[in-house]
Tab-separated table of C-alpha atoms in Angstrom:
chain	number	residue	atom	x	y	z
A	900	MET	CA	113.553	-6.978	6.798
A	901	LYS	CA	111.343	-8.679	9.367
A	902	TYR	CA	108.343	-10.784	8.356
A	903	SER	CA	105.242	-11.523	10.418
A	904	LEU	CA	101.954	-13.339	9.810
A	905	LEU	CA	98.407	-11.982	9.720
A	906	ASP	CA	95.679	-14.623	10.038
A	907	VAL	CA	91.893	-14.411	10.305
A	908	ALA	CA	91.278	-18.166	10.730
A	909	GLN	CA	89.686	-18.294	7.289
A	910	VAL	CA	86.895	-20.826	6.902
A	911	GLY	CA	87.606	-22.529	3.602
A	912	PRO	CA	85.244	-24.233	1.185
A	913	ASP	CA	83.493	-27.243	2.746
A	914	GLU	CA	84.809	-26.267	6.215
A	915	ASN	CA	83.243	-25.086	9.451
A	916	PRO	CA	84.683	-22.629	12.019
A	917	ALA	CA	86.102	-25.476	14.108
A	918	ASP	CA	88.205	-26.568	11.126
A	919	ALA	CA	89.495	-23.019	10.717
A	920	LEU	CA	90.392	-22.649	14.397
A	921	ARG	CA	92.254	-25.953	14.427
A	922	GLY	CA	94.004	-24.902	11.219
A	923	ALA	CA	95.360	-21.720	12.799
A	924	VAL	CA	97.942	-23.736	14.745
A	925	PRO	CA	99.864	-25.352	11.854
A	926	LEU	CA	99.943	-21.996	10.060
A	927	ALA	CA	101.401	-20.284	13.157
A	928	ARG	CA	103.897	-23.103	13.626
A	929	ALA	CA	105.009	-22.727	10.004
A	930	ALA	CA	105.597	-19.020	10.624
A	931	GLU	CA	107.539	-19.788	13.796
A	932	ARG	CA	109.789	-22.267	12.003
A	933	SER	CA	110.262	-19.777	9.142
A	934	GLY	CA	111.628	-17.111	11.503
A	935	TYR	CA	108.638	-14.779	11.568
A	936	GLN	CA	108.402	-12.164	14.327
A	937	ARG	CA	104.758	-12.525	15.316
A	938	VAL	CA	101.351	-13.817	14.298
A	939	TRP	CA	98.295	-11.602	14.696
A	940	TYR	CA	94.577	-12.374	14.577
A	941	ALA	CA	91.925	-9.866	13.542
A	942	GLU	CA	88.571	-9.311	15.208
A	943	HIS	CA	85.654	-9.677	12.773
A	944	HIS	CA	81.997	-10.391	13.458
A	945	ASN	CA	79.130	-11.942	11.510
A	946	MET	CA	81.394	-13.085	8.682
A	947	PRO	CA	80.878	-16.765	7.797
A	948	GLN	CA	84.321	-17.037	6.205
A	949	ILE	CA	86.224	-15.713	9.250
A	950	ALA	CA	86.473	-17.495	12.624
A	951	SER	CA	88.596	-15.020	14.620
A	952	ALA	CA	85.748	-13.141	16.351
A	953	ALA	CA	86.853	-14.156	19.888
A	954	THR	CA	90.363	-12.881	19.259
A	955	SER	CA	91.823	-13.262	22.741
A	956	VAL	CA	90.583	-16.864	22.979
A	957	LEU	CA	92.232	-17.746	19.666
A	958	ILE	CA	95.460	-16.049	20.766
A	959	ALA	CA	95.503	-18.176	23.928
A	960	HIS	CA	94.999	-21.330	21.869
A	961	VAL	CA	97.791	-20.567	19.407
A	962	ALA	CA	100.222	-19.310	22.055
A	963	ALA	CA	99.764	-22.568	23.969
A	964	HIS	CA	100.710	-24.554	20.856
A	965	THR	CA	103.755	-22.521	19.817
A	966	GLU	CA	107.021	-21.798	21.603
A	967	ARG	CA	108.769	-18.572	20.597
A	968	ILE	CA	106.763	-16.515	18.155
A	969	ARG	CA	104.898	-13.496	19.506
A	970	VAL	CA	101.111	-13.831	19.318
A	971	GLY	CA	98.648	-10.993	19.381
A	972	ALA	CA	95.711	-9.071	18.011
A	973	GLY	CA	95.792	-7.294	14.707
A	974	GLY	CA	93.568	-6.162	15.997
A	975	VAL	CA	91.072	-5.759	18.786
A	976	MET	CA	88.370	-3.314	17.701
A	977	LEU	CA	88.402	-1.227	20.849
A	978	PRO	CA	85.003	0.517	20.372
A	979	ASN	CA	83.421	-2.924	20.893
A	980	HIS	CA	84.919	-3.308	24.372
A	981	ALA	CA	85.558	-1.557	27.666
A	982	PRO	CA	89.298	-0.805	28.040
A	983	LEU	CA	89.297	-2.493	31.466
A	984	VAL	CA	88.012	-5.759	29.975
A	985	ILE	CA	90.693	-5.760	27.252
A	986	ALA	CA	93.364	-4.991	29.857
A	987	GLU	CA	92.187	-7.983	31.892
A	988	GLN	CA	92.067	-10.290	28.855
A	989	PHE	CA	95.507	-9.379	27.544
A	990	GLY	CA	96.918	-9.163	31.052
A	991	THR	CA	95.793	-12.761	31.469
A	992	LEU	CA	97.468	-13.706	28.188
A	993	ALA	CA	100.667	-11.942	29.257
A	994	ALA	CA	100.640	-13.805	32.568
A	995	LEU	CA	100.253	-17.128	30.761
A	996	HIS	CA	102.770	-16.350	28.010
A	997	PRO	CA	105.196	-13.702	29.322
A	998	GLY	CA	107.044	-11.676	26.722
A	999	ARG	CA	105.034	-13.055	23.805
A	1000	ILE	CA	101.780	-11.053	23.665
A	1001	ASP	CA	101.008	-8.046	21.429
A	1002	LEU	CA	97.895	-5.868	21.378
A	1003	GLY	CA	97.028	-4.094	18.135
A	1004	LEU	CA	94.067	-1.715	18.329
A	1005	GLY	CA	91.597	-0.533	15.706
A	1006	ARG	CA	88.705	1.906	15.915
A	1007	ALA	CA	86.281	0.217	13.499
A	1008	SER	CA	83.631	-2.193	14.738
A	1009	GLY	CA	84.819	-4.969	12.426
A	1010	SER	CA	81.254	-5.570	11.312
A	1011	ASP	CA	78.235	-4.231	9.436
A	1012	GLN	CA	75.709	-1.809	10.934
A	1013	ASN	CA	73.290	-4.492	12.142
A	1014	THR	CA	76.090	-6.423	13.809
A	1015	ALA	CA	77.388	-3.233	15.397
A	1016	ARG	CA	73.920	-2.773	16.877
A	1017	ALA	CA	74.043	-6.306	18.257
A	1018	LEU	CA	77.434	-5.462	19.790
A	1019	ARG	CA	75.847	-2.397	21.442
A	1020	VAL	CA	78.178	-0.159	19.428
A	1021	THR	CA	76.972	3.246	18.240
A	1022	ALA	CA	78.346	5.680	15.672
A	1023	ALA	CA	79.772	7.703	18.548
A	1024	SER	CA	81.762	4.764	19.932
A	1025	ALA	CA	84.659	5.298	17.537
A	1026	GLU	CA	84.924	8.960	18.521
A	1027	SER	CA	86.256	8.024	21.962
A	1028	PHE	CA	88.954	5.749	20.516
A	1029	PRO	CA	91.911	8.011	21.487
A	1030	GLU	CA	90.619	8.290	25.065
A	1031	ASP	CA	89.991	4.556	25.217
A	1032	VAL	CA	93.555	3.861	24.095
A	1033	HIS	CA	94.806	6.196	26.823
A	1034	ASP	CA	92.685	4.428	29.448
A	1035	LEU	CA	93.871	1.017	28.261
A	1036	GLN	CA	97.492	2.148	28.514
A	1037	GLY	CA	96.839	3.281	32.070
A	1038	PHE	CA	95.316	-0.035	33.135
A	1039	LEU	CA	98.220	-1.996	31.616
A	1040	ARG	CA	100.910	0.268	33.095
A	1041	GLY	CA	99.499	0.183	36.591
A	1042	ASP	CA	98.304	3.791	36.371
A	1043	PRO	CA	94.527	3.253	36.186
A	1044	PRO	CA	92.387	6.095	34.804
A	1045	VAL	CA	89.701	5.337	37.408
A	1046	PRO	CA	91.065	5.641	40.963
A	1047	GLY	CA	90.944	2.381	42.880
A	1048	VAL	CA	90.156	0.227	39.816
A	1049	ARG	CA	92.966	-2.106	38.727
A	1050	ALA	CA	93.082	-4.603	35.883
A	1051	ILE	CA	93.830	-7.942	37.526
A	1052	PRO	CA	95.485	-9.606	35.665
A	1053	GLY	CA	96.904	-6.800	33.532
A	1054	ASP	CA	97.997	-4.207	36.062
A	1055	GLY	CA	101.674	-3.449	35.429
A	1056	THR	CA	102.098	-5.889	32.522
A	1057	ASP	CA	102.557	-3.029	30.012
A	1058	VAL	CA	101.554	-5.268	27.098
A	1059	PRO	CA	102.953	-3.646	23.908
A	1060	LEU	CA	100.338	-1.602	22.044
A	1061	TYR	CA	100.131	-0.968	18.296
A	1062	ILE	CA	97.752	1.332	16.447
A	1063	LEU	CA	96.177	-0.180	13.329
A	1064	GLY	CA	94.674	1.746	10.477
A	1065	SER	CA	93.765	2.068	6.832
A	1066	SER	CA	93.341	5.850	6.830
A	1067	LEU	CA	95.142	8.961	7.989
A	1068	PHE	CA	93.402	9.007	11.379
A	1069	GLY	CA	95.330	6.044	12.750
A	1070	ALA	CA	98.620	7.400	11.405
A	1071	ARG	CA	98.113	10.713	13.201
A	1072	LEU	CA	97.060	9.041	16.448
A	1073	ALA	CA	99.985	6.600	16.473
A	1074	ALA	CA	102.374	9.480	15.803
A	1075	ARG	CA	100.872	11.597	18.588
A	1076	LEU	CA	100.997	8.742	21.119
A	1077	GLY	CA	104.482	7.574	20.134
A	1078	LEU	CA	103.285	4.065	19.316
A	1079	PRO	CA	104.097	1.607	16.505
A	1080	TYR	CA	101.727	1.816	13.542
A	1081	ALA	CA	100.466	-0.989	11.285
A	1082	PHE	CA	98.837	-0.020	7.989
A	1083	ALA	CA	96.305	-2.414	6.430
A	1084	SER	CA	97.523	-2.160	2.856
A	1085	HIS	CA	96.518	-5.783	2.189
A	1086	PHE	CA	92.910	-4.630	1.659
A	1087	ALA	CA	93.010	-0.787	1.709
A	1088	PRO	CA	96.043	0.412	-0.264
A	1089	ALA	CA	94.777	3.850	-1.316
A	1090	ALA	CA	96.081	5.890	1.628
A	1091	LEU	CA	99.320	3.955	2.155
A	1092	ASP	CA	101.799	6.595	1.027
A	1093	ALA	CA	100.034	9.519	2.715
A	1094	ALA	CA	99.577	7.604	5.981
A	1095	THR	CA	103.194	6.492	6.211
A	1096	GLU	CA	104.435	10.015	5.465
A	1097	ILE	CA	102.198	11.535	8.143
A	1098	TYR	CA	103.209	8.908	10.692
A	1099	ARG	CA	106.932	9.476	10.250
A	1100	SER	CA	106.844	13.271	9.926
A	1101	ALA	CA	104.499	13.831	12.892
A	1102	TYR	CA	105.963	11.187	15.197
A	1103	ARG	CA	106.480	12.205	18.833
A	1104	PRO	CA	109.079	10.020	20.559
A	1105	SER	CA	107.881	8.116	23.614
A	1106	GLU	CA	109.844	6.460	26.400
A	1107	ARG	CA	109.227	2.995	25.024
A	1108	HIS	CA	109.497	3.972	21.342
A	1109	PRO	CA	111.982	6.799	20.747
A	1110	GLU	CA	111.740	6.123	16.997
A	1111	PRO	CA	108.703	5.387	14.817
A	1112	TYR	CA	108.066	1.745	14.022
A	1113	LEU	CA	106.095	1.013	10.848
A	1114	ILE	CA	104.457	-2.294	9.898
A	1115	ILE	CA	103.017	-2.703	6.397
A	1116	THR	CA	100.702	-5.572	5.498
A	1117	ALA	CA	100.691	-7.367	2.161
A	1118	ASN	CA	99.011	-10.414	0.672
A	1119	VAL	CA	101.216	-13.335	-0.328
A	1120	ILE	CA	100.711	-16.273	-2.679
A	1121	ALA	CA	103.829	-18.376	-3.179
A	1122	ALA	CA	104.474	-21.727	-4.836
A	1123	GLU	CA	107.384	-23.702	-6.227
A	1124	SER	CA	106.545	-22.533	-9.754
A	1125	GLU	CA	105.303	-19.201	-11.065
A	1126	GLU	CA	102.530	-20.967	-12.984
A	1127	GLU	CA	101.178	-22.664	-9.842
A	1128	ALA	CA	101.297	-19.395	-7.897
A	1129	HIS	CA	99.257	-17.595	-10.540
A	1130	THR	CA	96.774	-20.475	-10.648
A	1131	GLN	CA	96.289	-20.059	-6.893
A	1132	HIS	CA	96.002	-16.296	-7.345
A	1133	ARG	CA	93.188	-16.642	-9.878
A	1134	ALA	CA	91.338	-19.037	-7.569
A	1135	SER	CA	91.829	-16.634	-4.654
A	1136	ARG	CA	90.485	-13.667	-6.624
A	1137	ARG	CA	87.356	-15.608	-7.554
A	1138	TYR	CA	86.834	-16.820	-3.995
A	1139	ARG	CA	87.178	-13.344	-2.502
A	1140	ALA	CA	84.897	-11.819	-5.114
A	1141	ARG	CA	82.217	-14.384	-4.320
A	1142	MET	CA	82.443	-13.340	-0.669
A	1143	VAL	CA	81.218	-9.833	-1.554
A	1144	LEU	CA	78.690	-10.738	-4.260
A	1145	PRO	CA	74.996	-11.393	-3.530
A	1146	PRO	CA	74.523	-15.038	-2.409
A	1147	ARG	CA	72.270	-15.956	-5.330
A	1148	GLN	CA	74.708	-14.730	-7.946
A	1149	ASN	CA	76.288	-18.099	-8.709
A	1150	LEU	CA	78.808	-17.394	-11.461
A	1151	THR	CA	81.028	-19.918	-13.184
A	1152	ASP	CA	84.793	-19.453	-13.003
A	1153	ALA	CA	84.803	-18.068	-16.561
A	1154	GLU	CA	82.005	-15.616	-15.726
A	1155	MET	CA	83.813	-14.586	-12.570
A	1156	ASP	CA	87.030	-13.894	-14.511
A	1157	THR	CA	85.041	-11.738	-16.943
A	1158	LEU	CA	83.527	-9.822	-14.050
A	1159	LEU	CA	86.909	-9.283	-12.397
A	1160	ASP	CA	88.288	-7.885	-15.667
A	1161	SER	CA	85.390	-5.412	-15.932
A	1162	PRO	CA	85.480	-1.872	-14.435
A	1163	ALA	CA	83.341	-3.045	-11.493
A	1164	GLY	CA	85.578	-6.044	-10.926
A	1165	ARG	CA	88.720	-3.965	-11.074
A	1166	GLN	CA	87.484	-2.098	-8.016
A	1167	ILE	CA	87.493	-5.419	-6.134
A	1168	THR	CA	90.914	-6.288	-7.528
A	1169	ALA	CA	92.310	-2.890	-6.533
A	1170	MET	CA	91.716	-3.731	-2.864
A	1171	SER	CA	94.424	-6.409	-3.101
A	1172	LEU	CA	96.886	-4.251	-5.024
A	1173	HIS	CA	99.715	-5.142	-2.653
A	1174	THR	CA	99.848	-8.878	-3.330
A	1175	ALA	CA	103.143	-10.651	-3.914
A	1176	VAL	CA	102.618	-13.617	-6.240
A	1177	GLY	CA	105.147	-16.080	-7.610
A	1178	THR	CA	108.093	-18.190	-6.610
A	1179	PRO	CA	109.842	-17.437	-3.288
A	1180	ALA	CA	112.442	-15.314	-5.089
A	1181	GLN	CA	109.749	-13.335	-6.901
A	1182	VAL	CA	107.768	-12.835	-3.694
A	1183	HIS	CA	110.844	-11.653	-1.789
A	1184	ALA	CA	111.620	-9.195	-4.589
A	1185	ARG	CA	108.081	-7.766	-4.551
A	1186	LEU	CA	108.122	-7.473	-0.763
A	1187	SER	CA	111.553	-5.855	-0.825
A	1188	GLU	CA	110.221	-3.272	-3.276
A	1189	LEU	CA	107.267	-2.507	-0.992
A	1190	ALA	CA	109.499	-2.258	2.071
A	1191	GLY	CA	111.925	0.040	0.296
A	1192	ARG	CA	109.164	2.306	-0.964
A	1193	THR	CA	107.553	2.702	2.455
A	1194	GLU	CA	110.731	2.366	4.582
A	1195	ALA	CA	108.819	-0.212	6.610
A	1196	ASP	CA	110.461	-1.747	9.649
A	1197	GLU	CA	108.418	-4.944	9.283
A	1198	LEU	CA	106.156	-6.594	6.725
A	1199	MET	CA	103.128	-8.511	7.931
A	1200	LEU	CA	102.093	-11.133	5.393
A	1201	ALA	CA	98.535	-12.319	4.850
A	1202	PRO	CA	98.544	-15.674	2.997
A	1203	ALA	CA	95.854	-15.251	0.343
A	1204	ALA	CA	95.508	-18.697	-1.251
A	1205	LYS	CA	92.031	-20.212	-1.066
A	1206	ASP	CA	93.142	-23.533	0.424
A	1207	ARG	CA	94.815	-23.774	3.837
A	1208	ALA	CA	97.448	-26.243	2.658
A	1209	ASP	CA	98.592	-23.690	0.071
A	1210	ARG	CA	98.667	-20.919	2.687
A	1211	ILE	CA	100.844	-23.027	4.983
A	1212	ARG	CA	103.098	-23.971	2.082
A	1213	ALA	CA	103.514	-20.291	1.154
A	1214	ILE	CA	104.714	-19.403	4.650
A	1215	LYS	CA	107.151	-22.302	4.590
A	1216	LEU	CA	108.506	-21.141	1.235
A	1217	VAL	CA	108.742	-17.440	2.089
A	1218	THR	CA	111.082	-17.632	5.068
A	1219	ALA	CA	112.078	-14.521	6.968
A	1220	PRO	CA	115.372	-12.971	5.825
A	1221	ALA	CA	116.313	-11.917	9.373
A	1222	PRO	CA	116.658	-13.810	12.690
A	1223	LEU	CA	113.696	-13.831	15.034
A	1224	HIS	CA	113.901	-10.639	17.065
A	1225	ALA	CA	111.002	-8.502	18.204
A	1226	PRO	CA	111.347	-4.767	18.850
């Protein structure tokens, strides 16, 4: 089983975005030393706790401070951008870091409705996602969809593409295009089984990917002792719940635990159903179970502890069981 890292440059308590961006490097280096395949950064907007909005810029920063690990987007929300612009950005990254850049693509805006308006994104933008993916492929392969318009840099780089999703739409599209598929089960587990079944059964082989390639994401909290891991897990659950509660609802830790144990709170908890918590051996066992159930080719781990030091420690503890080798 191959492990990879998913990071959003989380802004921790008493931190600012600059702290989070600087902190992305030691986390990526820990993954590199632990034998992980790749590290991906996700595009989000207008979220105070997440600093990965300018995804390609963060990728450039981390790639320049690592040596072997693949670095990419997990993902770029393509409706927010013109395919030509993304081809130029990731073509530039591929020119600077040959053989190390990935491009995962999603069709959401990665934001709320007001932010989508500020991004000049409409409800119809997502509808053209399949065509935009096709155009992006053309620019990167050197077969531009608009005659006479080349992505420079980007033209002919053929940066590897991945389709991301948390619903059946992405599974069907990845299968139809013959592309690898990454399912976001770390926050949207409901459609996992149906999506993976559709992807594998409907897959159309492509020249670059004759077989389907499935990546499943999961949250991870690991520590030297089971007790410490569960302490971190409780703190993480409270922190994440506070992110979605109204700002003025300042609950104590005890009140937050009561809320999380209520029917309303269990809906929040259900989003992180696929979370491996415990010692390294316990985490590996939970991840092995998930991989066996889904027949995943790769697991992408999202460190879920509240504090960055604990997230880095978790990646150091949960080392990859296979040598570094990207498909």
